[in-house]
mmCIF file of C-alpha atoms in Angstrom:
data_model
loop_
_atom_site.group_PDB
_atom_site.id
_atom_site.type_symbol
_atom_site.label_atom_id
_atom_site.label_comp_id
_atom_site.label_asym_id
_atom_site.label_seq_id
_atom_site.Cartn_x
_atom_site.Cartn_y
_atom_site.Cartn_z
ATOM 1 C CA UNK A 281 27.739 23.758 25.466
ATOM 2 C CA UNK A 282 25.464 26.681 24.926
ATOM 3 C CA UNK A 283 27.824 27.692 21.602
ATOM 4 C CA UNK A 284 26.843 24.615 20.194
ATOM 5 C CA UNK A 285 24.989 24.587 17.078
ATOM 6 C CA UNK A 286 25.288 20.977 16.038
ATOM 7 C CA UNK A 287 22.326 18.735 17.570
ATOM 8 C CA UNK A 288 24.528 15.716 17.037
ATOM 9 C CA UNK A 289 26.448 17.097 19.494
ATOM 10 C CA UNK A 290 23.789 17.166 22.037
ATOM 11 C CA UNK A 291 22.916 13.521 21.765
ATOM 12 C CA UNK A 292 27.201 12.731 21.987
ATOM 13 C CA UNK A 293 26.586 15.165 25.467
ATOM 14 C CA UNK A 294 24.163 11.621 26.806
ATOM 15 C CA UNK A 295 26.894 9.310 26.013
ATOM 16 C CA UNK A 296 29.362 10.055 28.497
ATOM 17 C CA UNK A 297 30.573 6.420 29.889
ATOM 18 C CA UNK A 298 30.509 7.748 33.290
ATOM 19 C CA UNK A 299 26.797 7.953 32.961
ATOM 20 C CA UNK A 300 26.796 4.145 32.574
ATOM 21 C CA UNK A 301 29.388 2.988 34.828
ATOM 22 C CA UNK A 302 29.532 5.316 37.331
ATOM 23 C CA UNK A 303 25.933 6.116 37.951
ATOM 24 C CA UNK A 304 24.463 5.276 41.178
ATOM 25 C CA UNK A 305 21.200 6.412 40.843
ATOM 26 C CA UNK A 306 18.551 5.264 39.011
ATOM 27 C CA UNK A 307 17.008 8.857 37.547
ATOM 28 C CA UNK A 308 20.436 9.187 35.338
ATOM 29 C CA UNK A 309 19.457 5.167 33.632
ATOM 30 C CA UNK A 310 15.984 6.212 32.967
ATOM 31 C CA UNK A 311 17.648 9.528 30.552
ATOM 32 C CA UNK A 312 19.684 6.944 28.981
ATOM 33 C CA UNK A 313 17.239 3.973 28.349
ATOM 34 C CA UNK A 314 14.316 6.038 27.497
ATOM 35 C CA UNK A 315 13.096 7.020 23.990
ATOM 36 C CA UNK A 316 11.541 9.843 24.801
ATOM 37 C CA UNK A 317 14.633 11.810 25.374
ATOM 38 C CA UNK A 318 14.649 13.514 22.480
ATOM 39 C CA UNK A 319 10.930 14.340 22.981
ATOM 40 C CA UNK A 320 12.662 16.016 26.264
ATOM 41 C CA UNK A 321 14.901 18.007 23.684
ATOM 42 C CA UNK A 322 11.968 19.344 21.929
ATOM 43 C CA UNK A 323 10.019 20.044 25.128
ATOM 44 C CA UNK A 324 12.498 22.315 25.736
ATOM 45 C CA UNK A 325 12.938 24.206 22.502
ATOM 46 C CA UNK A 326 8.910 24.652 22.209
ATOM 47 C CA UNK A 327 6.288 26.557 23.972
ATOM 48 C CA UNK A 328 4.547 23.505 26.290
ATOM 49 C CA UNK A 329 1.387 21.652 24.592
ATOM 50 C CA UNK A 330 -0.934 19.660 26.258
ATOM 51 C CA UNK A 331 1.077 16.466 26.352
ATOM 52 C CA UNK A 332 4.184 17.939 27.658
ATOM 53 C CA UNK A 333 4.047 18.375 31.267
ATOM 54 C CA UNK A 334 4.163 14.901 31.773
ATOM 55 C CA UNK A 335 7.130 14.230 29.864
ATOM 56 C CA UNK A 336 8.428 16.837 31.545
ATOM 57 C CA UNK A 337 7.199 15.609 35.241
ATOM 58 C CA UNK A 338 8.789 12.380 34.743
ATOM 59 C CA UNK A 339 12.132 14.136 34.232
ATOM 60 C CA UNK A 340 11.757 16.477 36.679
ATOM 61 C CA UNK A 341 13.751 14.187 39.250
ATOM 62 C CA UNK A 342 17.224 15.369 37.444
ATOM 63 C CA UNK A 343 18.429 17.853 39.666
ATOM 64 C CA UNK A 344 22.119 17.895 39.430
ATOM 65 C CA UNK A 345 22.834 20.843 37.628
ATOM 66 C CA UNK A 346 25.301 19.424 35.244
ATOM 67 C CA UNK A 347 22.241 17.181 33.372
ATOM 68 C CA UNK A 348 21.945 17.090 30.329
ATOM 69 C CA UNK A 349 18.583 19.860 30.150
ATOM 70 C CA UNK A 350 20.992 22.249 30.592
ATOM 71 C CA UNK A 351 23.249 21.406 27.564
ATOM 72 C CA UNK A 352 19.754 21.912 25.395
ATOM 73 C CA UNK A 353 19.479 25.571 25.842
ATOM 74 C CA UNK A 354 16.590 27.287 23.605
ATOM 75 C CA UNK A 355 19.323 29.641 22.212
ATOM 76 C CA UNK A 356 21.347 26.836 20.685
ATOM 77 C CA UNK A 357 18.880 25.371 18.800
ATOM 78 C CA UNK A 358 15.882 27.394 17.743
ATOM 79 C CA UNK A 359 17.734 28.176 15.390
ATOM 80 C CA UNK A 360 17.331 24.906 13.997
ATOM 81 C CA UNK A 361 14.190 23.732 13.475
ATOM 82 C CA UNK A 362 15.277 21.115 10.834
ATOM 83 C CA UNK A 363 17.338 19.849 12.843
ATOM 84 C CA UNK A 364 15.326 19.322 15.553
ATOM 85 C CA UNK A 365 12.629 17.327 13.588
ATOM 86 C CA UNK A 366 15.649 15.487 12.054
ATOM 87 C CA UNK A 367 16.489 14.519 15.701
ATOM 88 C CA UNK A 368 13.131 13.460 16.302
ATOM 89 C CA UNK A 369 12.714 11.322 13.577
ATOM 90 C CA UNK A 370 16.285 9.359 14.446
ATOM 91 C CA UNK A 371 15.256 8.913 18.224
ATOM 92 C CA UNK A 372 12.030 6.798 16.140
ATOM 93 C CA UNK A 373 14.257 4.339 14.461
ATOM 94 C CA UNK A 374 16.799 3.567 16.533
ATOM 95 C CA UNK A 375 16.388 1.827 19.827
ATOM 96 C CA UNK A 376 18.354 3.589 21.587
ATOM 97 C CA UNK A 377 19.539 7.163 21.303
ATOM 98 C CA UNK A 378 22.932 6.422 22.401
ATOM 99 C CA UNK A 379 23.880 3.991 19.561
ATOM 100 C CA UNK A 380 22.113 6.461 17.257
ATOM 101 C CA UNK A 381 23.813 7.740 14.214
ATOM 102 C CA UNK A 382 21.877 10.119 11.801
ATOM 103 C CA UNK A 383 19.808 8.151 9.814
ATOM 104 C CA UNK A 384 17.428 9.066 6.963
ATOM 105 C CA UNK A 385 14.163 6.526 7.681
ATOM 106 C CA UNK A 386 11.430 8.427 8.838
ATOM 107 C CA UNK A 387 9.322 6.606 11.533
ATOM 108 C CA UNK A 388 6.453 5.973 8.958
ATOM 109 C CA UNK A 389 3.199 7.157 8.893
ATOM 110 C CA UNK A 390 -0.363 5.439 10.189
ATOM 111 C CA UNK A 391 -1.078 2.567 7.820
ATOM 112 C CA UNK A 392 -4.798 4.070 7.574
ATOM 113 C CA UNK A 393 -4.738 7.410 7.332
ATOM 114 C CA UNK A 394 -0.663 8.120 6.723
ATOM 115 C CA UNK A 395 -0.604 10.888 8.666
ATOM 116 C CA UNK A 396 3.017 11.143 10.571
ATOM 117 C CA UNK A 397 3.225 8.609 13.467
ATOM 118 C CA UNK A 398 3.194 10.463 16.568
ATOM 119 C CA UNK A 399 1.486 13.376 15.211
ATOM 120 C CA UNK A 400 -2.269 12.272 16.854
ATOM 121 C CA UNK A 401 -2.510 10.039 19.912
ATOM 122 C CA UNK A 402 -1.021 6.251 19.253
ATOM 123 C CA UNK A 403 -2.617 3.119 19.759
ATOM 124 C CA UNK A 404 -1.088 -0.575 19.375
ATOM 125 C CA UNK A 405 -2.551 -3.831 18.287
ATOM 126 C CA UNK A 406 -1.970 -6.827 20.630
ATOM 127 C CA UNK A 407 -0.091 -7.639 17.273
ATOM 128 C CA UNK A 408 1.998 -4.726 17.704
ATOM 129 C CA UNK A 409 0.810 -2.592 14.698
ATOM 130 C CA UNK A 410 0.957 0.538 15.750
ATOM 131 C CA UNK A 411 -1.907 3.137 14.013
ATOM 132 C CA UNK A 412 -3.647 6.821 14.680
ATOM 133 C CA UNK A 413 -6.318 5.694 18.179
ATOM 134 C CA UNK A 414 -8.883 6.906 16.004
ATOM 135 C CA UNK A 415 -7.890 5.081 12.712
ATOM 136 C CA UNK A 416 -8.128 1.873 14.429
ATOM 137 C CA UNK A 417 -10.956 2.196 16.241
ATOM 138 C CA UNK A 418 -12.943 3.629 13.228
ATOM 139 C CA UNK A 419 -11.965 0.494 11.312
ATOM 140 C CA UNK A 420 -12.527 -2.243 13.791
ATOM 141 C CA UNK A 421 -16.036 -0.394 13.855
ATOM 142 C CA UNK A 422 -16.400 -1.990 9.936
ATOM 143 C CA UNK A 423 -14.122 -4.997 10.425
ATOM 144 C CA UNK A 424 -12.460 -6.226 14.045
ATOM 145 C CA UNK A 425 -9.484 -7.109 12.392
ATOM 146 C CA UNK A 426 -5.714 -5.628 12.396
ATOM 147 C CA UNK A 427 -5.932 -3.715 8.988
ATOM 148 C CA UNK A 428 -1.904 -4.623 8.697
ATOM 149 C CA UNK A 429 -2.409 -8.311 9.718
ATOM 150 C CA UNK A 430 -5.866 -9.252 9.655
ATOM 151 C CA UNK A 431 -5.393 -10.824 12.993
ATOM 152 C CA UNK A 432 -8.412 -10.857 14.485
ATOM 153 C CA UNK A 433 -9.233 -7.889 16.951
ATOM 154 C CA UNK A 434 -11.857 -8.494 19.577
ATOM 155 C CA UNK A 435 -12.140 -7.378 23.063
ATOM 156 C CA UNK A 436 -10.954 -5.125 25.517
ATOM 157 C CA UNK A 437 -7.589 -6.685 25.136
ATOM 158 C CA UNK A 438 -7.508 -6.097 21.163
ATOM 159 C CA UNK A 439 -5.583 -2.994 21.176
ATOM 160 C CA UNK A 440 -3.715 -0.682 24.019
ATOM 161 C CA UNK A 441 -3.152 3.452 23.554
ATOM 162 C CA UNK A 442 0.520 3.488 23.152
ATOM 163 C CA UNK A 443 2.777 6.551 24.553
ATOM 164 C CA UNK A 444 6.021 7.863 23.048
ATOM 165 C CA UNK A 445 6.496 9.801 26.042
ATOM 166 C CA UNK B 314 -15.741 12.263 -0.167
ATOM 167 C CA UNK B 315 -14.729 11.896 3.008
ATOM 168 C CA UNK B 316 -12.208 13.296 4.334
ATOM 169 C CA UNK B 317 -9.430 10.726 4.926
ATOM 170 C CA UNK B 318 -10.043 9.054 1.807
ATOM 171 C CA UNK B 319 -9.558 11.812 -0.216
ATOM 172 C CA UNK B 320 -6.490 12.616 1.837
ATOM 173 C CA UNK B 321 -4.969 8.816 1.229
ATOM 174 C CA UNK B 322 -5.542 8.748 -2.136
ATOM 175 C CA UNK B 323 -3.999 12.006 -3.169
ATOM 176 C CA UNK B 324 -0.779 11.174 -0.679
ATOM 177 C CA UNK B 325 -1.037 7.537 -2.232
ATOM 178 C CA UNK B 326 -1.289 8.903 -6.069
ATOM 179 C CA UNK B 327 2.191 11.047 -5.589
ATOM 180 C CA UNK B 328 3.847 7.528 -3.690
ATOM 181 C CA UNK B 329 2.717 5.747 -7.068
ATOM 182 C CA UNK B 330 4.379 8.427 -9.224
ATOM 183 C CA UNK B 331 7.673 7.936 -7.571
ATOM 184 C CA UNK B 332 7.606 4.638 -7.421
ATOM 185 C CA UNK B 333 9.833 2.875 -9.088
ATOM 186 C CA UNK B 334 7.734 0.389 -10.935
ATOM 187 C CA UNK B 335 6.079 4.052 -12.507
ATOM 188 C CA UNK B 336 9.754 4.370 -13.437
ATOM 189 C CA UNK B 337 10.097 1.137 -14.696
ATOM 190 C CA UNK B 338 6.859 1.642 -16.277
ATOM 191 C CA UNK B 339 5.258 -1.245 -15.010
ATOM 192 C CA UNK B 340 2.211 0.125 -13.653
ATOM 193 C CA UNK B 341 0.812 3.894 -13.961
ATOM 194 C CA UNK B 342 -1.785 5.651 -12.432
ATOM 195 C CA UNK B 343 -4.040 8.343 -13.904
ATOM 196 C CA UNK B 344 -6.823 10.562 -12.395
ATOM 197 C CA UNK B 345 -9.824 10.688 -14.260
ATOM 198 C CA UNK B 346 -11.758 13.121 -12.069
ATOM 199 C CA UNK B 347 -10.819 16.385 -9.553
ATOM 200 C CA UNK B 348 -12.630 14.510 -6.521
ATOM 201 C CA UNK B 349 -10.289 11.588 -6.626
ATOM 202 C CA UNK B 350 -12.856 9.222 -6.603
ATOM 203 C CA UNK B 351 -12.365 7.677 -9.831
ATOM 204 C CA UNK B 352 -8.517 6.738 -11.161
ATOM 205 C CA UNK B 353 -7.073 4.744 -13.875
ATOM 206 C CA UNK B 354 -4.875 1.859 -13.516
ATOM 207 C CA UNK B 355 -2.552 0.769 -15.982
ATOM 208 C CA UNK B 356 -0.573 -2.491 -15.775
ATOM 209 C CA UNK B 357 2.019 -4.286 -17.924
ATOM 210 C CA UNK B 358 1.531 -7.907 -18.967
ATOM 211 C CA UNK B 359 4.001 -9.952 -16.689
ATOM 212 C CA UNK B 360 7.066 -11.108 -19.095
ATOM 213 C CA UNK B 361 6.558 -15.014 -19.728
ATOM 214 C CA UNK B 362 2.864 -15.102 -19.770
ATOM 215 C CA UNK B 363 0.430 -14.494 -22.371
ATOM 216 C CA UNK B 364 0.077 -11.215 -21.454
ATOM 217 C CA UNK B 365 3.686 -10.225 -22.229
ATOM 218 C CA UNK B 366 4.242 -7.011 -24.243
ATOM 219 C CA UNK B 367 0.481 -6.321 -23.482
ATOM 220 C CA UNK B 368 -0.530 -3.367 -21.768
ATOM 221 C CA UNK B 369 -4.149 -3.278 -19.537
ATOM 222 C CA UNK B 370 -6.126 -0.572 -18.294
ATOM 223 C CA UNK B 371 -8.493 -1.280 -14.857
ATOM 224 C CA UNK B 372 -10.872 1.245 -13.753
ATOM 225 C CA UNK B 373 -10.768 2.552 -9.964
ATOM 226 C CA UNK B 374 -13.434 3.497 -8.083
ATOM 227 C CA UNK B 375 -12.100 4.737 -4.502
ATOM 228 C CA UNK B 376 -15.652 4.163 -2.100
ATOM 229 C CA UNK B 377 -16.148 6.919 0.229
ATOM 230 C CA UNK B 378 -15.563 4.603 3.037
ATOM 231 C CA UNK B 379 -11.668 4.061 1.853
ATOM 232 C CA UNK B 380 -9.500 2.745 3.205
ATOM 233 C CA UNK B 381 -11.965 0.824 5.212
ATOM 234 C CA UNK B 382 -13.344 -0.700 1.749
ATOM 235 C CA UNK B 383 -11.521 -1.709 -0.786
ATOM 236 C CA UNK B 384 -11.234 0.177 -3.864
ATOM 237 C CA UNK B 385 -13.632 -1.562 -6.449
ATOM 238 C CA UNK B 386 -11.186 -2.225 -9.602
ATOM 239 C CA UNK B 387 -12.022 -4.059 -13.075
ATOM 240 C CA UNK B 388 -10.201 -4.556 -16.139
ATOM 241 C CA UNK B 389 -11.493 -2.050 -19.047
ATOM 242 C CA UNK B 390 -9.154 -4.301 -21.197
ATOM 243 C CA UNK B 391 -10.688 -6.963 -22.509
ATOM 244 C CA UNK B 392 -8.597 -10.174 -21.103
ATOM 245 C CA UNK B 393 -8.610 -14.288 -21.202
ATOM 246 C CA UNK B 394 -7.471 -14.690 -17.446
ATOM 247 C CA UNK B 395 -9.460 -17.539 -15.201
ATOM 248 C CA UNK B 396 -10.050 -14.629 -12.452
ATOM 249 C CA UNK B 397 -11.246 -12.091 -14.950
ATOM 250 C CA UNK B 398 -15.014 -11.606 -16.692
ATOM 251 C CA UNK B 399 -13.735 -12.411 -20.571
ATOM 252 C CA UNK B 400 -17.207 -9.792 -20.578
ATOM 253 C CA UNK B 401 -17.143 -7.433 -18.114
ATOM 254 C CA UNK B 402 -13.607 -7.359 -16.923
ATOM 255 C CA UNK B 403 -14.451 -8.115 -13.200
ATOM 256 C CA UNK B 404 -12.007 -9.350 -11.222
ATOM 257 C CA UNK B 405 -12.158 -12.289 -8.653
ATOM 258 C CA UNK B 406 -9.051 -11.032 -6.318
ATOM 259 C CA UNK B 407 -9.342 -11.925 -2.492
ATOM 260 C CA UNK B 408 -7.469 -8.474 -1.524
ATOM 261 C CA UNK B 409 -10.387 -7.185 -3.088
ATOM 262 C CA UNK B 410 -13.000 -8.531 -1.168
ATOM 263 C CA UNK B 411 -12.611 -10.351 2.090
ATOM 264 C CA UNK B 412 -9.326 -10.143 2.674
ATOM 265 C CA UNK B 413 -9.013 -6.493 2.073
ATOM 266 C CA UNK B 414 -6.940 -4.687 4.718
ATOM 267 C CA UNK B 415 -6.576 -0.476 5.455
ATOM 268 C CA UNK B 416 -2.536 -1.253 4.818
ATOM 269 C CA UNK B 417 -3.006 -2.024 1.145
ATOM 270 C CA UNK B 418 -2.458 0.823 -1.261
ATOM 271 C CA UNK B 419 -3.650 1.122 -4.435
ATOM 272 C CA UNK B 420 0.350 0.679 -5.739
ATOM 273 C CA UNK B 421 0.342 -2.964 -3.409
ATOM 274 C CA UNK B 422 -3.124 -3.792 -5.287
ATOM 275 C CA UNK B 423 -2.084 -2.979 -9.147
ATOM 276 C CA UNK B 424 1.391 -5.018 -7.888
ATOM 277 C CA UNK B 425 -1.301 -7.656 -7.042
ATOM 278 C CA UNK B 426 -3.203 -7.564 -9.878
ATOM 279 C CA UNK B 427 -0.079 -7.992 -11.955
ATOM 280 C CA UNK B 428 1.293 -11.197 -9.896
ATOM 281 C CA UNK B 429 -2.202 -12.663 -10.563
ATOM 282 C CA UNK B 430 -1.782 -12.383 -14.307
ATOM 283 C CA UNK B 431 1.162 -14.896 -13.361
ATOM 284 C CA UNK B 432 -0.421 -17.287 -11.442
ATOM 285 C CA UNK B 433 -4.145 -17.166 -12.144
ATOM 286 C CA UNK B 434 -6.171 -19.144 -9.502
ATOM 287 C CA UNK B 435 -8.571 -21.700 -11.814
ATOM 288 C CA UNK B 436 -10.012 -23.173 -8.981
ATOM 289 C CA UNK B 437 -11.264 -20.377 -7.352
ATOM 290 C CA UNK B 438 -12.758 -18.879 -10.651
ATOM 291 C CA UNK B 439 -13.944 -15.835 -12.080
ATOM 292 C CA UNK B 440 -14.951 -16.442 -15.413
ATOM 293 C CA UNK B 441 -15.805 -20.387 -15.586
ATOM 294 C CA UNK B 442 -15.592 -20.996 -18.977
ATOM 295 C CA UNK B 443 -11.630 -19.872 -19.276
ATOM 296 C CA UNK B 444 -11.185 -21.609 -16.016
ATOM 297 C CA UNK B 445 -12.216 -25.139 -17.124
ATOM 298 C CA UNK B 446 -9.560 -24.251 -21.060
ATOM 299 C CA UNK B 447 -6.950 -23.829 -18.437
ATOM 300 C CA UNK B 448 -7.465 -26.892 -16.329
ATOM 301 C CA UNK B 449 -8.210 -28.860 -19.506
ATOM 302 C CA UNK B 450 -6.519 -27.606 -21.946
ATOM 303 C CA UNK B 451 -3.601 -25.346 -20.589
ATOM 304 C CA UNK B 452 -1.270 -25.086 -24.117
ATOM 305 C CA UNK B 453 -4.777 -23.986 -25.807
ATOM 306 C CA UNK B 454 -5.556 -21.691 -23.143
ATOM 307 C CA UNK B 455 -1.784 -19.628 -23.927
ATOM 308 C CA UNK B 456 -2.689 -19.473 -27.065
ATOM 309 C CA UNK B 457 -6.259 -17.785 -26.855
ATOM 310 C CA UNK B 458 -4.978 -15.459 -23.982
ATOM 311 C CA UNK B 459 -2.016 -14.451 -26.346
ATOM 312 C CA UNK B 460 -4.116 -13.883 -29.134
ATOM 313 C CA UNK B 461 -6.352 -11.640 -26.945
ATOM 314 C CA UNK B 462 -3.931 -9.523 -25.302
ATOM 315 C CA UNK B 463 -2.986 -8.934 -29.105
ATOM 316 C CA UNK B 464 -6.289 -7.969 -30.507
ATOM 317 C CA UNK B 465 -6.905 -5.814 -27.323
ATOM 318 C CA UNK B 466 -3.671 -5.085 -25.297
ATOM 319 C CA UNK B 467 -1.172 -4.446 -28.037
ATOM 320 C CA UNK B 468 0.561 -7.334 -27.515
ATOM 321 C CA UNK B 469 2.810 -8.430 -30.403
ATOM 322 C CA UNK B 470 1.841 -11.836 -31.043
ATOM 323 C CA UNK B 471 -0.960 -12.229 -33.656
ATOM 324 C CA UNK B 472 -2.315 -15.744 -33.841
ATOM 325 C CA UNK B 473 -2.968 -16.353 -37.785
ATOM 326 C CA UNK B 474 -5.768 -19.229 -37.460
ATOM 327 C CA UNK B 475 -7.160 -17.356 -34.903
ATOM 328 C CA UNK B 476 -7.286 -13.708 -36.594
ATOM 329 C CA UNK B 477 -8.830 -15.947 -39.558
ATOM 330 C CA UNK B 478 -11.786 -17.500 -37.447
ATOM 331 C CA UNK B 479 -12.368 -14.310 -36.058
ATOM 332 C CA UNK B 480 -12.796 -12.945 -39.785
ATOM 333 C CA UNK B 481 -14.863 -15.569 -40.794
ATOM 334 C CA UNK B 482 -17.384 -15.062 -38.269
ATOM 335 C CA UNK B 483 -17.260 -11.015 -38.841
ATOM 336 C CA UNK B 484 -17.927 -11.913 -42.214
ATOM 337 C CA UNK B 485 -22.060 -13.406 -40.672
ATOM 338 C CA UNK B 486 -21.592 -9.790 -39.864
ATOM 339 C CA UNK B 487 -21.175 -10.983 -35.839
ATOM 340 C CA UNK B 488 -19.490 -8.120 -34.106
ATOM 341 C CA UNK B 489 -16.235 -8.628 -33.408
ATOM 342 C CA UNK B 490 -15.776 -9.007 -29.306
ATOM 343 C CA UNK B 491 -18.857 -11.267 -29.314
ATOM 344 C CA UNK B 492 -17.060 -13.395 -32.151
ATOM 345 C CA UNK B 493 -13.843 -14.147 -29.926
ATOM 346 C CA UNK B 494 -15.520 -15.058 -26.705
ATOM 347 C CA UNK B 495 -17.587 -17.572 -28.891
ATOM 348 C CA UNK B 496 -14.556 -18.915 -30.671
ATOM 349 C CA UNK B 497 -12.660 -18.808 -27.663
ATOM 350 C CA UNK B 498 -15.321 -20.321 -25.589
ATOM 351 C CA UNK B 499 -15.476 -23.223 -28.259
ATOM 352 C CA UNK B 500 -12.097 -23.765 -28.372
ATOM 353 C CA UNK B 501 -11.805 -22.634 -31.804
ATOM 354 C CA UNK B 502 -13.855 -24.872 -33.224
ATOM 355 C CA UNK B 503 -15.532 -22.960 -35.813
ATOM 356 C CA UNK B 504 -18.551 -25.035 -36.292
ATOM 357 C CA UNK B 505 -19.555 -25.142 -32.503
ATOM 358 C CA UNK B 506 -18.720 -21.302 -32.153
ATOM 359 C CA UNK B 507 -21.174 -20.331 -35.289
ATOM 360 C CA UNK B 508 -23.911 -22.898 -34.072
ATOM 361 C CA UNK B 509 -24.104 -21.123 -30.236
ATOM 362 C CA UNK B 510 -24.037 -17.720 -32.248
ATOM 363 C CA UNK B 511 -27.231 -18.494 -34.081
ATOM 364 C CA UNK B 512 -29.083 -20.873 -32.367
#
């Protein structure tokens, strides 16, 4: 795997069948049904940030040495940077990263500030409109309304942080 | 300005210039100073209105506060709309005011702004007085709008009577904008325009 240099590749490495039919344990459906797999890609590839370790914690339970971390190996795909944010971007559109096939939408920016979704700490409506935390809660400070929706936004209950991984 | 206005606007300004209604050349949008605080908006008259073949200019003001205000926007073309000042171009646009949200751009607002020169609101009126010509009097009402977006828009339908009651009047040496909102007010009628304009 390590001679690799496609990414698509990688993702093809998570869709064995066996993994679905065969699987008896519940660690391998969690790399399958989660999003933040690809996040788990990138984890690997990068020095750790702050928001990492988790991600990383919550995989940690893999231990058969034939997973999947091993197919990403830094070597393969540093070299790749494009790709890599290319892979990111797909794992935001589609639902699951299985069925995903490269695709060209970008996950969208913040409706306030349009910064890159993902790039500052997430926060969702009880609408589901998803925005920068501190977008939305500098603009229900002038009006407590969803600034896609106008639903009104009031209450402990008006909005949630939201977690890609 | 603050900081994430001035970010929006300048990421919004290059999504207007490859939009493709800038391609189409439907709307444009211009910068009129470095701190992009003030723009200019430029819209085409909707095809089967009045304002067909016309082309308007708004002024934009982007409030420090954006996107948490709206941007303040008025027509610096002079138009006959029921949401528009026939004086000082002010526009009565919800989006604008209450129902303003941080989602709108300032592409989704001149797309607004266009879609309301197709389907003006007369009961929730701007300017009264072109308001009550379109409830009462909608075929006269085309007719003065058309005329105006010619004499100001560069529309390309001149309205002969009108052109000549407009003359007239500049004739009493009445200046010329103040001459068509009197006309226009009076529904043409000479007499009752010239009486208001010297009484």
């Amino acid at each position: 795997m390590a001679e690799s240099n496609d990414v698509i590749d990688l993702t093809k490495s998570f869709s064995f069948p066996m993994y679905n039919n065969n699987c008896s344990s519940n660690i391998i459906i969690d790399l399958d049904t989660d999003d933040s797999f690809c996040i788990e890609a990138d984890i690997l590839l990068d020095a750790p940030t702050p928001s990492l370790p988790s991600a990383a914690v919550a995989k940690s339970p893999l231990r058969e040495p034939s997973e999947s971390i091993t197919i990403v190996t830094p070597s393969s795909t540093r070299k790749q940077p494009k790709l890599k944010k290319k892979l990111l971007n797909r794992k935001s559109v589609s639902p699951s990263p299985l069925a995903a096939k490269p695709g060209k939408k970008k996950f969208g920016g913040c409706p306030i500030c349009w910064d890159e979704l993902g790039k500052n700490p997430l926060a969702s409506t009880k609408c589901g409109h998803v925005y920068c935390m501190k977008c939305l809660q500098e603009y229900l400070k002038v009006e407590k309304k969803c600034p896609t929706c106008r639903q009104a936004l009031k209450g402990s209950s008006a909005y949630h942080p939201l977690y890609l991984s | 300005m603050a900081n994430i206005a001035a970010k929006r606007i300048k990421r919004e300004f290059k999504e207007v210039m490859k939009s493709e209604e800038v391609a189409g050349g439907t709307i444009k949008l211009e910068l009129i100073n470095d701190s992009w605080t003030e723009l200019q908006g430029e819209i085409a008259g909707p095809p089967d209105t009045p304002y067909e073949g016309g082309t308007f200019l708004l002024e934009i003001k982007v409030p420090e506060t954006y996107p948490f205000n709206p941007p303040k926007i008025r027509f610096m073309t002079k138009i006959w709309h029921p949401n528009v000042s026939s004086v000082t171009g002010a526009i009565c646009l919800d989006i604008l005011k209450d129902q303003w949200a941080a989602a709108l751009t300032l592409r989704t607002v001149l797309l607004s702004i266009q879609a309301l020169l197709s389907a003006a609101e007369p009961n929730d009126p701007q300017d009264a007085v072109v308001a009550k010509q379109y409830r009462e009097d909608i075929e006269l009402f085309n007719l003065t709008a058309r005329h105006w977006t010619n004499a100001y828009a560069g529309g390309p339908t001149a309205i002969w009577e009108f052109n000549q009651k407009v003359q007239v009047l500049l004739d009493m040496g009445v200046e010329e904008d103040q001459a068509r909102v009197a006309l226009s007010t009076f529904d043409w009628e000479l007499e009752r325009a010239t009486e208001h304009l010297f009484s």
